[in-house]
Tab-separated table of C-alpha atoms in Angstrom:
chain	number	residue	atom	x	y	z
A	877	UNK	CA	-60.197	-15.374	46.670
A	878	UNK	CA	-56.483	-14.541	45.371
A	879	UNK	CA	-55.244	-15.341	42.071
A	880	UNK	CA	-51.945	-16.681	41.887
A	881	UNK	CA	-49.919	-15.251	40.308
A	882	UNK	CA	-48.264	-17.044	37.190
A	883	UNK	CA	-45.294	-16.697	36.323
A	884	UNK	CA	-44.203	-15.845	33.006
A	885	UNK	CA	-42.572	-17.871	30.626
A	886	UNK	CA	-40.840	-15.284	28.360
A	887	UNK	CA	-37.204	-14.836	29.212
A	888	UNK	CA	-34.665	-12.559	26.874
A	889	UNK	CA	-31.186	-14.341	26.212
A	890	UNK	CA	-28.537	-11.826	27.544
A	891	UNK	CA	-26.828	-11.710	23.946
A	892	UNK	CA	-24.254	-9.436	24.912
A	893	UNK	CA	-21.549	-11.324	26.077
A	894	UNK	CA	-21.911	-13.830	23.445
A	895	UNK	CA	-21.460	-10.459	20.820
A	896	UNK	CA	-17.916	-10.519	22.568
A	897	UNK	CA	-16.546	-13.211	22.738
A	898	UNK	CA	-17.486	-13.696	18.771
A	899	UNK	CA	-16.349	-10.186	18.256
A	900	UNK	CA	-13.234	-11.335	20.388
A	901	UNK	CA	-12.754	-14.104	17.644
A	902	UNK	CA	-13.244	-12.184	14.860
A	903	UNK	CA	-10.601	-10.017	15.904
A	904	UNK	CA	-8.309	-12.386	16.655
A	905	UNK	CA	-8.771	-14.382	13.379
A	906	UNK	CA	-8.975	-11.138	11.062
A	907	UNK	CA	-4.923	-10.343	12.537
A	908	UNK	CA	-3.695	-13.712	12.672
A	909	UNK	CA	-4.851	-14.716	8.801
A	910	UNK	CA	-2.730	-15.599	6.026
A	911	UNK	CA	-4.647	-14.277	3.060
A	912	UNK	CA	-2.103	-14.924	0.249
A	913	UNK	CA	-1.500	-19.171	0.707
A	914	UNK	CA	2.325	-20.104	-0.420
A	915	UNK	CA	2.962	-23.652	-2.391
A	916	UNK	CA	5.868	-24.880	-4.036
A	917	UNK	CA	6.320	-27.010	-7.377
A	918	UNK	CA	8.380	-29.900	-6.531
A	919	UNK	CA	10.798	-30.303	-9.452
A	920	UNK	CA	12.002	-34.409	-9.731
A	921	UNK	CA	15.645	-33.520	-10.895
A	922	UNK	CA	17.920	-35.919	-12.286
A	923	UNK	CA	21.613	-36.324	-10.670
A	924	UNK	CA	24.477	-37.288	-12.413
A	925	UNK	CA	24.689	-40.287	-10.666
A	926	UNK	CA	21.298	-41.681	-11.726
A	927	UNK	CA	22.050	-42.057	-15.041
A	928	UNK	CA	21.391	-45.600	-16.899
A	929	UNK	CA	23.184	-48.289	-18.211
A	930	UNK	CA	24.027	-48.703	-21.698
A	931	UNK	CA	21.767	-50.921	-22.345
A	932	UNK	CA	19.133	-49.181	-20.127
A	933	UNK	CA	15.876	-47.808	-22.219
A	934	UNK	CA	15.028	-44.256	-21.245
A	935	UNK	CA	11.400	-43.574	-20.439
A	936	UNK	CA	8.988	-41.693	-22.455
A	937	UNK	CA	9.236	-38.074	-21.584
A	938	UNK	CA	8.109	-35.003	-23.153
A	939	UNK	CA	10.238	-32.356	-23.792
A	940	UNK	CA	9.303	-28.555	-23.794
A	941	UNK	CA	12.325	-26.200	-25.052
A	942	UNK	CA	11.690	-22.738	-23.988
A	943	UNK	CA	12.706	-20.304	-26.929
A	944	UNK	CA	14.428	-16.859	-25.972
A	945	UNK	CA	11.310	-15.248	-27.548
A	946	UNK	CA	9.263	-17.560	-25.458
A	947	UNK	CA	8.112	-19.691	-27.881
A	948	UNK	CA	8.060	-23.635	-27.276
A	949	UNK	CA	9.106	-26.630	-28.986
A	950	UNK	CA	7.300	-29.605	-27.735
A	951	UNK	CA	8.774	-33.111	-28.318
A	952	UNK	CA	7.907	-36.563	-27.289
A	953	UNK	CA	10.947	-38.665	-26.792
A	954	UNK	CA	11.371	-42.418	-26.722
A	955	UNK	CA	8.122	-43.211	-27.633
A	956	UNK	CA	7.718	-44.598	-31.109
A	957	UNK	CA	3.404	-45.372	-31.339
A	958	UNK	CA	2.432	-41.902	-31.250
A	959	UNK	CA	0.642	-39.733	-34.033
A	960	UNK	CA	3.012	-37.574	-36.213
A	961	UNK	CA	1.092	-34.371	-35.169
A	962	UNK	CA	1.907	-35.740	-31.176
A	963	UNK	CA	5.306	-36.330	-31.589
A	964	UNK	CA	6.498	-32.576	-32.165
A	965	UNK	CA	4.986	-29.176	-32.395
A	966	UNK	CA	5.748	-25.658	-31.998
A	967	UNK	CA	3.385	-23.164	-29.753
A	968	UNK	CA	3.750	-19.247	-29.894
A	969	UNK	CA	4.885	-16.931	-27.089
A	970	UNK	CA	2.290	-17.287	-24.482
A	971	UNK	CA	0.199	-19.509	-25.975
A	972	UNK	CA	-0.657	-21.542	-22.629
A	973	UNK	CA	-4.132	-22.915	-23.754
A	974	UNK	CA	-2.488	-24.620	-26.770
A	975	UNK	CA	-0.035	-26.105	-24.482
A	976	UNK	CA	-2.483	-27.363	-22.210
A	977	UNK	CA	-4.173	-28.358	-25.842
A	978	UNK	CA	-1.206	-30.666	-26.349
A	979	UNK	CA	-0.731	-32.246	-22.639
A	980	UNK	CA	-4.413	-33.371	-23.067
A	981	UNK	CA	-3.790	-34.730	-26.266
A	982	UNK	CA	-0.591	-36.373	-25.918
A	983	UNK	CA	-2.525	-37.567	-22.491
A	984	UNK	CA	-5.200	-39.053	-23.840
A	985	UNK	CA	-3.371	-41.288	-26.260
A	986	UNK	CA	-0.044	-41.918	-23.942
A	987	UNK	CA	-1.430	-41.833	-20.095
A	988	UNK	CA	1.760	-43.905	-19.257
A	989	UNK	CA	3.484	-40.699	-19.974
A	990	UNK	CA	4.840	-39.245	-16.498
A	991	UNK	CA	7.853	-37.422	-17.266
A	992	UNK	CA	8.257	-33.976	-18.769
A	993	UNK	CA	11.523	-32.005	-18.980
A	994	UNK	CA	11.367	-28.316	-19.555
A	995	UNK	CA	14.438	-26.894	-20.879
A	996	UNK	CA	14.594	-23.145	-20.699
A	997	UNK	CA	16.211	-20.270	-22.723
A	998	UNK	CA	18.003	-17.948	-20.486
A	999	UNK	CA	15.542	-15.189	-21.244
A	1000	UNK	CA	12.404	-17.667	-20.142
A	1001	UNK	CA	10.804	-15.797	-17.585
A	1002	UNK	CA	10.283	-17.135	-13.739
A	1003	UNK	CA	6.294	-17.143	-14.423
A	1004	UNK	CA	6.285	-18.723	-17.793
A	1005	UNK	CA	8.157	-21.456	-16.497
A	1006	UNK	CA	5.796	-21.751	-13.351
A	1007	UNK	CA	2.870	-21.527	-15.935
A	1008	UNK	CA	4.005	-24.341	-17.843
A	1009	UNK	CA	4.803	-26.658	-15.097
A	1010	UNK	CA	1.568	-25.426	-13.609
A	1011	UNK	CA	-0.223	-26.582	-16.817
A	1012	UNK	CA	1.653	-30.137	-16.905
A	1013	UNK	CA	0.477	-30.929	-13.655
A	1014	UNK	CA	-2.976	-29.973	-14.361
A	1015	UNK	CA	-2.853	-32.876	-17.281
A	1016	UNK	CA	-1.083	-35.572	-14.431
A	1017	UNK	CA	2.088	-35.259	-15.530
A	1018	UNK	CA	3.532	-36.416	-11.809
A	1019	UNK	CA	7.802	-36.183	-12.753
A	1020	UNK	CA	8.274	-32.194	-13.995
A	1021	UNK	CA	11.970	-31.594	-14.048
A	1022	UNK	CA	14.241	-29.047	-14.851
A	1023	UNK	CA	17.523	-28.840	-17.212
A	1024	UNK	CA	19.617	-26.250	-15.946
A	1025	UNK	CA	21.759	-24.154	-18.305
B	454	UNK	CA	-62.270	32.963	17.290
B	455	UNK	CA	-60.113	31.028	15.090
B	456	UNK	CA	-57.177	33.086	16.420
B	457	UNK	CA	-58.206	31.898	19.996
B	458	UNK	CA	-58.738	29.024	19.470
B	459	UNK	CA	-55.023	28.496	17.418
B	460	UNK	CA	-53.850	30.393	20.489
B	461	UNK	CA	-55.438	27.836	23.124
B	462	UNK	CA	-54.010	24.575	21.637
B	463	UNK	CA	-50.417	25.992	21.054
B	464	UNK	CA	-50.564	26.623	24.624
B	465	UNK	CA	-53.016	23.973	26.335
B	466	UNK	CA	-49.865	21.468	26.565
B	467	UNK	CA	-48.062	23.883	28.522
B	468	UNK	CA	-50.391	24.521	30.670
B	469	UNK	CA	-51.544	21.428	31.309
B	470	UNK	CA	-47.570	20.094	32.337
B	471	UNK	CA	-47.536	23.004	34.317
B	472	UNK	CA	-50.461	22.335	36.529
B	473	UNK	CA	-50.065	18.866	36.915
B	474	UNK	CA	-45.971	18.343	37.273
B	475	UNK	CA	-46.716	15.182	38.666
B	476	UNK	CA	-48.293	13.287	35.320
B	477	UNK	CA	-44.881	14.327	33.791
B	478	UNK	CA	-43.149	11.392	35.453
B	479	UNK	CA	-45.766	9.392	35.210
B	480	UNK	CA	-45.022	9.303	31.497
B	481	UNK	CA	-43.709	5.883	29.813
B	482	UNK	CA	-40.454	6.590	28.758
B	483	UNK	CA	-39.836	5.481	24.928
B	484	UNK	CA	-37.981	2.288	24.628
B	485	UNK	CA	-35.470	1.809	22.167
B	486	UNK	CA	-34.471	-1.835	21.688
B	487	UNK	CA	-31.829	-3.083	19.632
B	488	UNK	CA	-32.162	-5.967	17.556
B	489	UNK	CA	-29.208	-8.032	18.694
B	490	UNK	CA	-30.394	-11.002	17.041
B	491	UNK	CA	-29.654	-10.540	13.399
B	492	UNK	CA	-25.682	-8.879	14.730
B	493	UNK	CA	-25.281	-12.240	16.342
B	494	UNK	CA	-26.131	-13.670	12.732
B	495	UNK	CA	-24.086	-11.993	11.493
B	496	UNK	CA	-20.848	-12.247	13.624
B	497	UNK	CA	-21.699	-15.655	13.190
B	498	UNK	CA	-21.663	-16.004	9.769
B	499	UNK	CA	-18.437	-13.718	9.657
B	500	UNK	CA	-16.678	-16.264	12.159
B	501	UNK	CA	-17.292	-19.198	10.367
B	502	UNK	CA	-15.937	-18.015	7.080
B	503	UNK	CA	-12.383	-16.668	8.997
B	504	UNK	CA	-12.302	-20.517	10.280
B	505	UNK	CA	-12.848	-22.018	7.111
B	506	UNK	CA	-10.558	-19.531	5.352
B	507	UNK	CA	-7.567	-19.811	7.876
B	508	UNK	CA	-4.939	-22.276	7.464
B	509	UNK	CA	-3.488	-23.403	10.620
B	510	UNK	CA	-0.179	-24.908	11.174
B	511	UNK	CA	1.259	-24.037	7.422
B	512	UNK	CA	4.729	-22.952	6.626
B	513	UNK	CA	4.745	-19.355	6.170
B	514	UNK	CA	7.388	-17.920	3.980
B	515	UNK	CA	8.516	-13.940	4.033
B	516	UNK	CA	7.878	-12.445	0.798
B	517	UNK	CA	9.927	-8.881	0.038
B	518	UNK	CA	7.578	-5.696	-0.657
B	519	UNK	CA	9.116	-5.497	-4.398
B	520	UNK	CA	8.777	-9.226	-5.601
B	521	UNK	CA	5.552	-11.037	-6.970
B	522	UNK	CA	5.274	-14.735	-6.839
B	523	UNK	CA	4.098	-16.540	-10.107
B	524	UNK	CA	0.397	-17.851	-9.652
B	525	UNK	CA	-0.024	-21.484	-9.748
B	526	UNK	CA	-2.940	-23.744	-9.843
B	527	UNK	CA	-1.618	-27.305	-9.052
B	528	UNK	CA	0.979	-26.893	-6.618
B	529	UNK	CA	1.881	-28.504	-3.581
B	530	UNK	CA	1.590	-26.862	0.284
B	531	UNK	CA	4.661	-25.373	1.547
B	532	UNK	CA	7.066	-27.061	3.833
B	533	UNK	CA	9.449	-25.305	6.127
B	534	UNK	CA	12.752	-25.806	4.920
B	535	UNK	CA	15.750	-23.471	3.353
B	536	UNK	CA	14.764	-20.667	0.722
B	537	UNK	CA	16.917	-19.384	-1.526
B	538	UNK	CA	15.710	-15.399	-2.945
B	539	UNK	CA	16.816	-14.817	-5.814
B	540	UNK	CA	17.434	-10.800	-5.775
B	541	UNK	CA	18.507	-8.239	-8.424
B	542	UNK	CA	21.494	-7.793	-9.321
B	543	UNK	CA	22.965	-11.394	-8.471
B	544	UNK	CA	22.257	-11.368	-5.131
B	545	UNK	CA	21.151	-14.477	-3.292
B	546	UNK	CA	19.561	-14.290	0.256
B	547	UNK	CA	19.565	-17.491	2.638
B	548	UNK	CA	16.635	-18.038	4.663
B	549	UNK	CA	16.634	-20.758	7.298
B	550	UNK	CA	14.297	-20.154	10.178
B	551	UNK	CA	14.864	-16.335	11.674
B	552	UNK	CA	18.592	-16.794	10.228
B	553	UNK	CA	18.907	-14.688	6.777
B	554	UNK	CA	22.553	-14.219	4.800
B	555	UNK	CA	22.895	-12.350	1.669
B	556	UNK	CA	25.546	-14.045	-0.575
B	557	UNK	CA	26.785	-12.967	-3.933
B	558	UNK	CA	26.862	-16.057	-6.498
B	559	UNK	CA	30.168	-16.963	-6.428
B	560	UNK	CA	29.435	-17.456	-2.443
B	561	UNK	CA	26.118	-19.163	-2.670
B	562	UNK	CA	28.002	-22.626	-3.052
B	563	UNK	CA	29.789	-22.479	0.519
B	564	UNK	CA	26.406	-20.586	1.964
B	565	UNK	CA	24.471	-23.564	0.627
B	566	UNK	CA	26.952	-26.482	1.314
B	567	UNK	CA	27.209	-24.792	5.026
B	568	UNK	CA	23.465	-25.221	5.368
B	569	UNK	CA	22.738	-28.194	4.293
B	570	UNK	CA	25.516	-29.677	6.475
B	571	UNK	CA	23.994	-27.646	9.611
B	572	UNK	CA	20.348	-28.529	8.864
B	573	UNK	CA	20.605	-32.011	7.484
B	574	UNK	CA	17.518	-30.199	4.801
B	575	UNK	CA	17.112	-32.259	1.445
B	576	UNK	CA	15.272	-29.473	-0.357
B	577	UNK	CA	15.480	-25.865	-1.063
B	578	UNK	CA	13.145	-23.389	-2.180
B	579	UNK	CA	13.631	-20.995	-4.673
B	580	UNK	CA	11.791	-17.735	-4.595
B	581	UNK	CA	12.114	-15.195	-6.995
B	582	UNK	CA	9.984	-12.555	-8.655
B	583	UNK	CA	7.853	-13.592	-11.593
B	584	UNK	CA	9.809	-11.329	-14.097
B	585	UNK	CA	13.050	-12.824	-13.401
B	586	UNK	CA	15.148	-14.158	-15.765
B	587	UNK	CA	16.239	-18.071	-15.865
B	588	UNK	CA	20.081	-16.842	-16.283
B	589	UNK	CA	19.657	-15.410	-12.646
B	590	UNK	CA	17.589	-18.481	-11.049
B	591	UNK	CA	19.724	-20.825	-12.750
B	592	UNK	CA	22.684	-20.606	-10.589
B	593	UNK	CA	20.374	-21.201	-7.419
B	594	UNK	CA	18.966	-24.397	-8.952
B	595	UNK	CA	22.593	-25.975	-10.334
B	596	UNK	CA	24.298	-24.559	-6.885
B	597	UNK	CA	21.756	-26.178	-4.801
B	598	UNK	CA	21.788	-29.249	-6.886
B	599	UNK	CA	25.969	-29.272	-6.105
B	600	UNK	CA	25.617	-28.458	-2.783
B	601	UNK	CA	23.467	-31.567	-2.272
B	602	UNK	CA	20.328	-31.220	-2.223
B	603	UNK	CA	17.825	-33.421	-3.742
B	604	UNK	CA	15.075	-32.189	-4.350
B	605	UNK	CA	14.636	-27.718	-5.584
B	606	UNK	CA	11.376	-26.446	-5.345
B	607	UNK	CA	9.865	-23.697	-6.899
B	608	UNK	CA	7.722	-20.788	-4.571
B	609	UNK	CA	4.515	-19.897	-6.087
B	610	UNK	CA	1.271	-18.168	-4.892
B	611	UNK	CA	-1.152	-20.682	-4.344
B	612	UNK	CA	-4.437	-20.559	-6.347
B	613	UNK	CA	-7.420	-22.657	-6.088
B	614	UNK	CA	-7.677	-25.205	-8.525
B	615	UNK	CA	-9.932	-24.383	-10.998
């Protein structure tokens, strides 16, 4: 009597063309890429013709004046209830942890405080200034802005 | 005898082949195969981290061989839109789609004002290198500011947040 013949069950996946078409997208993905991602800081600037009444409060704001040396003077402004050691200090050249130091602070006891101004020296550098702002945002300060010279 | 029989296995493949040329074919040929499987894995792996890593649809914005963007943690994606470069010597380039003007500062008003008219843009973006000086992005910001613009924005190099 004949034995039928069974057929076998193992089968090998031709992986080859799949190896091209994801060496195809690899490719294509490795030359199209954007490795170094752009953003922007979005200053809130004030125009002249925003400027309130006479008998129109000004909002809190804090105030960082950028020194020539690059040392900073940080000020709150309009804002009476607010430690002594809040209200002004002075950081060194570079000294972007203690600034950060101070946002949390002055955060932590004023969270109603949105608005910072940063007033720089014509000597402030392009980075510090981006560091700063950069540093402001980080404690939720939403409304940077800029005074021009 | 040990010589002969050194000499008789040295040569009893030989002879062997030669009298029966036939069991040479005969012979299973070795078979290399390549592990694709683990390649694939890779490839794969490879793939998926270019797709997570790609951002599709952003604005892209040119940045010149000698100039390096200040690194920023908390800033916002960039929009297409008018840049301003801020170049030595008090040079100010224009950039607006594939259209680029270099303007001295006491031109950068009209360049601006004649932009923003054309585009109907309310923001510009400044770009400048890191080491620059306020005194020479200042006049960018206040000119942009007169031209009418409402909004400047500042390029940096996008980190992520830490």
């Amino acid at each position: 009597m004949k034995r039928r013949s069974r057929k076998t069950l193992d089968f090998d996946l031709n992986l080859l063309p799949f190896i091209s078409v994801l060496a195809v997208c690899i490719s294509f993905l490795l030359l199209t890429s954007v490795w170094t991602k752009v953003g922007t800081f979005n200053l809130n600037q004030a125009f002249g013709t925003d400027g309130a009444g006479p008998n129109v409060k000004n909002p809190p704001s804090l105030w960082v004046k950028m020194e020539n040396d690059g040392s900073m003077e940080m000020k709150v402004n309009e804002m009476n209830r607010l430690p002594a050691r809040l209200r002004e200090t002075r950081i060194s050249a570079s000294n972007w942890y203690a600034v950060e130091s101070y946002a949390h602070a002055l955060k932590s006891v004023a969270p109603q405080l949105d608005i910072a101004l940063i007033l720089p020296a014509p000597d402030s550098s392009y980075n510090s200034i981006v560091t700063v702002m950069d540093h402001l945002k980080k404690q939720n300060f939403s409304q940077i802005g800029i005074a021009p010279l | 005898m040990l010589e002969q029989s050194q000499i008789l296995r040295q040569t009893a493949p030989s002879s062997i082949g030669a009298g029966f040329g036939h069991a040479r074919s005969n012979r299973k040929k070795p078979e290399s195969s390549l592990t694709l499987t683990s390649l694939v894995d890779c490839f794969t792996t490879i793939l998926v981290y270019l797709l997570l890593a790609s951002s599709f649809g952003a604005a892209e914005l040119q940045i010149p061989k000698h100039m390096a963007l200040p690194q920023a943690y908390h800033s916002a994606n960039l929009e297409d839109g008018i840049v301003v470069v801020v170049n030595n010597h008090g040079q100010y380039t224009i950039e607006y789609g594939r259209t680029k003007s270099t303007v001295p500062v006491n031109q950068l008003f009209e360049a601006l004002h004649q932009e923003k008219s054309a585009t109907a843009q309310d923001f510009v973006v400044v770009q400048a290198d890191k080491s620059t000086n306020f005194s020479e992005v200042n006049p960018a910001v206040l000119t942009a500011l007169q031209a009418g613009f409402k909004q400047v924005r500042f390029a940096v190099l996008q980190e992520d947040a830490r």
